[in-house]
mmCIF file of C-alpha atoms in Angstrom:
data_model
loop_
_atom_site.group_PDB
_atom_site.id
_atom_site.type_symbol
_atom_site.label_atom_id
_atom_site.label_comp_id
_atom_site.label_asym_id
_atom_site.label_seq_id
_atom_site.Cartn_x
_atom_site.Cartn_y
_atom_site.Cartn_z
ATOM 1 C CA MET A 1 114.510 103.384 80.579
ATOM 2 C CA ILE A 2 112.229 104.876 77.981
ATOM 3 C CA THR A 3 110.835 108.264 78.940
ATOM 4 C CA LEU A 4 107.397 109.212 77.732
ATOM 5 C CA LYS A 5 105.162 112.227 78.463
ATOM 6 C CA LEU A 6 101.468 112.150 77.810
ATOM 7 C CA ASN A 7 100.027 114.754 75.491
ATOM 8 C CA GLU A 8 96.637 114.146 76.937
ATOM 9 C CA GLY A 9 95.515 112.183 80.013
ATOM 10 C CA PHE A 10 92.122 110.697 80.411
ATOM 11 C CA VAL A 11 89.807 109.609 83.235
ATOM 12 C CA GLN A 12 89.455 105.836 83.599
ATOM 13 C CA ILE A 13 87.173 104.019 86.038
ATOM 14 C CA TYR A 14 87.253 100.345 86.943
ATOM 15 C CA THR A 15 84.068 99.357 88.698
ATOM 16 C CA GLY A 16 81.601 96.498 89.257
ATOM 17 C CA ASN A 17 81.009 93.675 91.710
ATOM 18 C CA GLY A 18 83.652 91.492 90.116
ATOM 19 C CA LYS A 19 87.284 90.930 91.084
ATOM 20 C CA GLY A 20 90.084 92.806 89.327
ATOM 21 C CA LYS A 21 89.436 96.514 89.700
ATOM 22 C CA THR A 22 92.631 97.286 91.638
ATOM 23 C CA THR A 23 94.584 94.740 89.607
ATOM 24 C CA ALA A 24 93.578 96.450 86.388
ATOM 25 C CA ALA A 25 94.562 99.857 87.757
ATOM 26 C CA ILE A 26 97.922 98.529 88.905
ATOM 27 C CA GLY A 27 98.475 96.936 85.501
ATOM 28 C CA GLN A 28 97.932 100.294 83.915
ATOM 29 C CA GLY A 29 100.387 101.797 86.413
ATOM 30 C CA ILE A 30 102.981 99.128 85.620
ATOM 31 C CA ARG A 31 102.656 99.809 81.912
ATOM 32 C CA ALA A 32 103.028 103.553 82.506
ATOM 33 C CA TYR A 33 106.038 103.001 84.811
ATOM 34 C CA GLY A 34 107.643 100.780 82.159
ATOM 35 C CA ASN A 35 107.377 103.680 79.701
ATOM 36 C CA GLY A 36 109.074 106.131 82.054
ATOM 37 C CA LEU A 37 105.941 107.774 83.512
ATOM 38 C CA LYS A 38 105.775 108.738 87.210
ATOM 39 C CA VAL A 39 102.856 106.843 88.924
ATOM 40 C CA ILE A 40 101.327 107.639 92.271
ATOM 41 C CA MET A 41 98.612 105.423 93.774
ATOM 42 C CA VAL A 42 96.522 106.397 96.780
ATOM 43 C CA GLN A 43 94.636 103.481 98.309
ATOM 44 C CA PHE A 44 91.535 103.970 100.454
ATOM 45 C CA LEU A 45 90.011 101.357 102.785
ATOM 46 C CA LYS A 46 92.863 98.936 102.389
ATOM 47 C CA SER A 47 95.327 97.532 104.911
ATOM 48 C CA GLY A 48 97.872 94.817 105.342
ATOM 49 C CA ARG A 49 100.840 93.901 103.297
ATOM 50 C CA THR A 50 99.895 92.654 99.803
ATOM 51 C CA GLY A 51 101.943 91.201 96.953
ATOM 52 C CA GLU A 52 101.437 94.314 94.833
ATOM 53 C CA LEU A 53 102.839 96.533 97.537
ATOM 54 C CA ASN A 54 105.914 94.330 97.799
ATOM 55 C CA THR A 55 106.480 94.456 94.076
ATOM 56 C CA ILE A 56 105.889 98.172 93.687
ATOM 57 C CA ASP A 57 108.217 98.898 96.564
ATOM 58 C CA GLU A 58 110.974 97.257 94.491
ATOM 59 C CA LEU A 59 110.283 99.567 91.528
ATOM 60 C CA GLY A 60 111.522 102.711 93.316
ATOM 61 C CA GLU A 61 110.292 106.261 93.442
ATOM 62 C CA ASN A 62 108.623 106.394 90.050
ATOM 63 C CA PHE A 63 105.768 104.193 91.298
ATOM 64 C CA GLU A 64 104.632 104.994 94.805
ATOM 65 C CA ILE A 65 101.653 103.831 96.880
ATOM 66 C CA PHE A 66 100.237 105.814 99.761
ATOM 67 C CA ARG A 67 97.700 104.793 102.413
ATOM 68 C CA PHE A 68 96.370 107.176 104.987
ATOM 69 C CA GLU A 69 93.918 105.281 107.155
ATOM 70 C CA LYS A 70 94.847 103.318 110.170
ATOM 71 C CA ARG A 71 93.151 99.994 109.793
ATOM 72 C CA ARG A 72 90.395 99.332 112.269
ATOM 73 C CA GLY A 73 88.420 96.584 110.591
ATOM 74 C CA PHE A 74 85.678 96.628 107.975
ATOM 75 C CA VAL A 75 83.847 99.948 107.706
ATOM 76 C CA TRP A 76 80.521 98.353 108.688
ATOM 77 C CA THR A 77 82.091 97.214 112.031
ATOM 78 C CA LEU A 78 83.356 100.634 113.076
ATOM 79 C CA THR A 79 81.914 102.754 115.855
ATOM 80 C CA GLU A 80 80.724 106.240 115.032
ATOM 81 C CA GLU A 81 83.879 107.634 116.652
ATOM 82 C CA GLU A 82 86.099 105.403 114.574
ATOM 83 C CA LYS A 83 84.201 106.464 111.400
ATOM 84 C CA GLU A 84 84.859 110.050 112.284
ATOM 85 C CA GLU A 85 88.594 109.286 112.581
ATOM 86 C CA VAL A 86 88.542 107.584 109.173
ATOM 87 C CA LYS A 87 86.748 110.570 107.690
ATOM 88 C CA LYS A 88 89.539 112.868 108.952
ATOM 89 C CA GLU A 89 92.199 110.525 107.518
ATOM 90 C CA VAL A 90 90.346 110.440 104.181
ATOM 91 C CA LYS A 91 90.293 114.220 104.162
ATOM 92 C CA VAL A 92 94.096 114.305 104.623
ATOM 93 C CA ALA A 93 94.428 111.885 101.663
ATOM 94 C CA TYR A 94 92.038 114.001 99.616
ATOM 95 C CA ASN A 95 94.191 117.107 100.252
ATOM 96 C CA PHE A 96 97.290 115.049 99.375
ATOM 97 C CA ILE A 97 95.707 114.048 96.076
ATOM 98 C CA MET A 98 94.634 117.609 95.348
ATOM 99 C CA ASP A 99 98.222 118.798 95.905
ATOM 100 C CA ILE A 100 99.528 116.148 93.489
ATOM 101 C CA LEU A 101 97.041 117.342 90.862
ATOM 102 C CA GLU A 102 97.481 121.032 91.398
ATOM 103 C CA ASN A 103 101.280 120.726 91.269
ATOM 104 C CA CYS A 104 101.393 118.082 88.524
ATOM 105 C CA LYS A 105 103.596 115.730 90.597
ATOM 106 C CA CYS A 106 103.047 112.693 88.431
ATOM 107 C CA ASP A 107 101.990 111.459 84.985
ATOM 108 C CA MET A 108 99.403 109.004 86.289
ATOM 109 C CA ILE A 109 97.460 108.959 89.527
ATOM 110 C CA ILE A 110 95.463 105.958 90.676
ATOM 111 C CA ILE A 111 92.835 106.551 93.351
ATOM 112 C CA ASP A 112 91.940 103.084 94.547
ATOM 113 C CA GLU A 113 88.559 102.378 96.226
ATOM 114 C CA VAL A 114 87.474 106.027 96.029
ATOM 115 C CA MET A 115 83.950 104.801 95.255
ATOM 116 C CA GLY A 116 83.938 102.912 98.568
ATOM 117 C CA VAL A 117 84.861 106.169 100.248
ATOM 118 C CA LEU A 118 81.900 107.777 98.526
ATOM 119 C CA LYS A 119 79.522 105.005 99.522
ATOM 120 C CA ASN A 120 80.569 105.355 103.144
ATOM 121 C CA GLU A 121 80.138 109.169 102.962
ATOM 122 C CA PHE A 122 83.774 109.938 103.819
ATOM 123 C CA LEU A 123 83.844 112.152 100.708
ATOM 124 C CA SER A 124 81.123 113.662 98.589
ATOM 125 C CA VAL A 125 80.432 113.212 94.917
ATOM 126 C CA GLU A 126 81.265 116.914 94.513
ATOM 127 C CA GLU A 127 84.714 116.402 96.055
ATOM 128 C CA VAL A 128 85.487 113.558 93.692
ATOM 129 C CA ILE A 129 84.280 115.609 90.717
ATOM 130 C CA GLU A 130 86.629 118.404 91.957
ATOM 131 C CA LEU A 131 89.546 115.956 91.726
ATOM 132 C CA ILE A 132 88.536 115.173 88.159
ATOM 133 C CA ASP A 133 88.191 118.844 87.284
ATOM 134 C CA LYS A 134 91.668 119.624 88.805
ATOM 135 C CA LYS A 135 93.331 116.895 86.751
ATOM 136 C CA PRO A 136 96.010 118.472 84.516
ATOM 137 C CA LYS A 137 95.538 117.943 80.792
ATOM 138 C CA ASN A 138 98.526 115.564 80.533
ATOM 139 C CA VAL A 139 97.828 113.450 83.603
ATOM 140 C CA GLU A 140 95.988 110.106 83.504
ATOM 141 C CA LEU A 141 93.500 109.626 86.395
ATOM 142 C CA ILE A 142 92.353 106.136 87.233
ATOM 143 C CA MET A 143 89.702 105.468 89.916
ATOM 144 C CA THR A 144 88.342 102.193 91.246
ATOM 145 C CA GLY A 145 85.460 100.988 93.311
ATOM 146 C CA ARG A 146 81.909 99.716 93.094
ATOM 147 C CA ASN A 147 78.757 101.758 92.439
ATOM 148 C CA VAL A 148 80.059 104.739 90.543
ATOM 149 C CA PRO A 149 77.615 107.683 90.619
ATOM 150 C CA LYS A 150 76.279 108.776 87.228
ATOM 151 C CA GLU A 151 77.790 112.272 87.652
ATOM 152 C CA ILE A 152 81.300 110.694 87.784
ATOM 153 C CA VAL A 153 80.616 108.226 84.954
ATOM 154 C CA ASP A 154 79.557 111.227 82.820
ATOM 155 C CA ARG A 155 82.977 112.860 83.392
ATOM 156 C CA ALA A 156 85.002 109.716 82.640
ATOM 157 C CA ASN A 157 86.556 108.827 79.290
ATOM 158 C CA LEU A 158 86.611 105.122 79.961
ATOM 159 C CA VAL A 159 84.469 103.001 82.340
ATOM 160 C CA THR A 160 85.066 99.276 82.610
ATOM 161 C CA GLU A 161 82.712 97.129 84.697
ATOM 162 C CA MET A 162 84.085 93.954 86.261
ATOM 163 C CA LYS A 163 81.121 91.591 86.417
ATOM 164 C CA GLU A 164 81.197 88.529 88.690
ATOM 165 C CA ILE A 165 79.952 85.496 86.935
ATOM 166 C CA LYS A 166 81.258 82.900 89.389
ATOM 167 C CA HIS A 167 83.604 83.219 92.405
ATOM 168 C CA TYR A 168 85.091 80.507 94.633
ATOM 169 C CA TYR A 169 84.503 82.765 97.655
ATOM 170 C CA LYS A 170 80.925 81.608 97.525
ATOM 171 C CA GLU A 171 82.232 78.052 98.008
ATOM 172 C CA GLY A 172 83.905 79.143 101.230
ATOM 173 C CA VAL A 173 87.377 79.825 99.843
ATOM 174 C CA PRO A 174 88.877 82.887 101.598
ATOM 175 C CA ALA A 175 91.287 85.373 99.960
ATOM 176 C CA ARG A 176 94.492 83.501 99.212
ATOM 177 C CA LYS A 177 97.980 84.876 99.744
ATOM 178 C CA GLY A 178 99.747 85.138 96.397
ATOM 179 C CA VAL A 179 96.504 85.385 94.426
ATOM 180 C CA GLU A 180 94.103 87.838 96.188
ATOM 181 C CA LEU A 181 96.560 89.142 98.799
#
């Protein structure tokens, strides 16, 4: 396998109300992995077995995905007590990410759905900015999720908005295994 080290890592954000944010981030991770980079992905607010998890598990230890929350349903259906539990789990994940950055444990880190965590007030904008500020010079940081605060956009090097033009979900088609799952 080719081994590559980044001279300079940037901050990328995939946002918008359209489909493809996580897929784009994983695509970047696959490209990095294929060039010998170590990739770690932390997923927030996701559960269940998905096709990308199955594939990435096959890649081995140079591309790892971590999830910290116990799935309880959609955030808007949770009780206040359940939301407090999720907030604690998110804080454990946040500390895990901080350790990765402070100890330079990978070449690329993907923080999936971190903007959803912000929207639900499980983390603050200041905490996410701290992650950006702790990023080592040679580590690529990719974040996903809708509604990125301006303060975070201002710190990013690349921001791509996925814009929904048309989606079959609006015609009653649920997420399909093999395509969305």
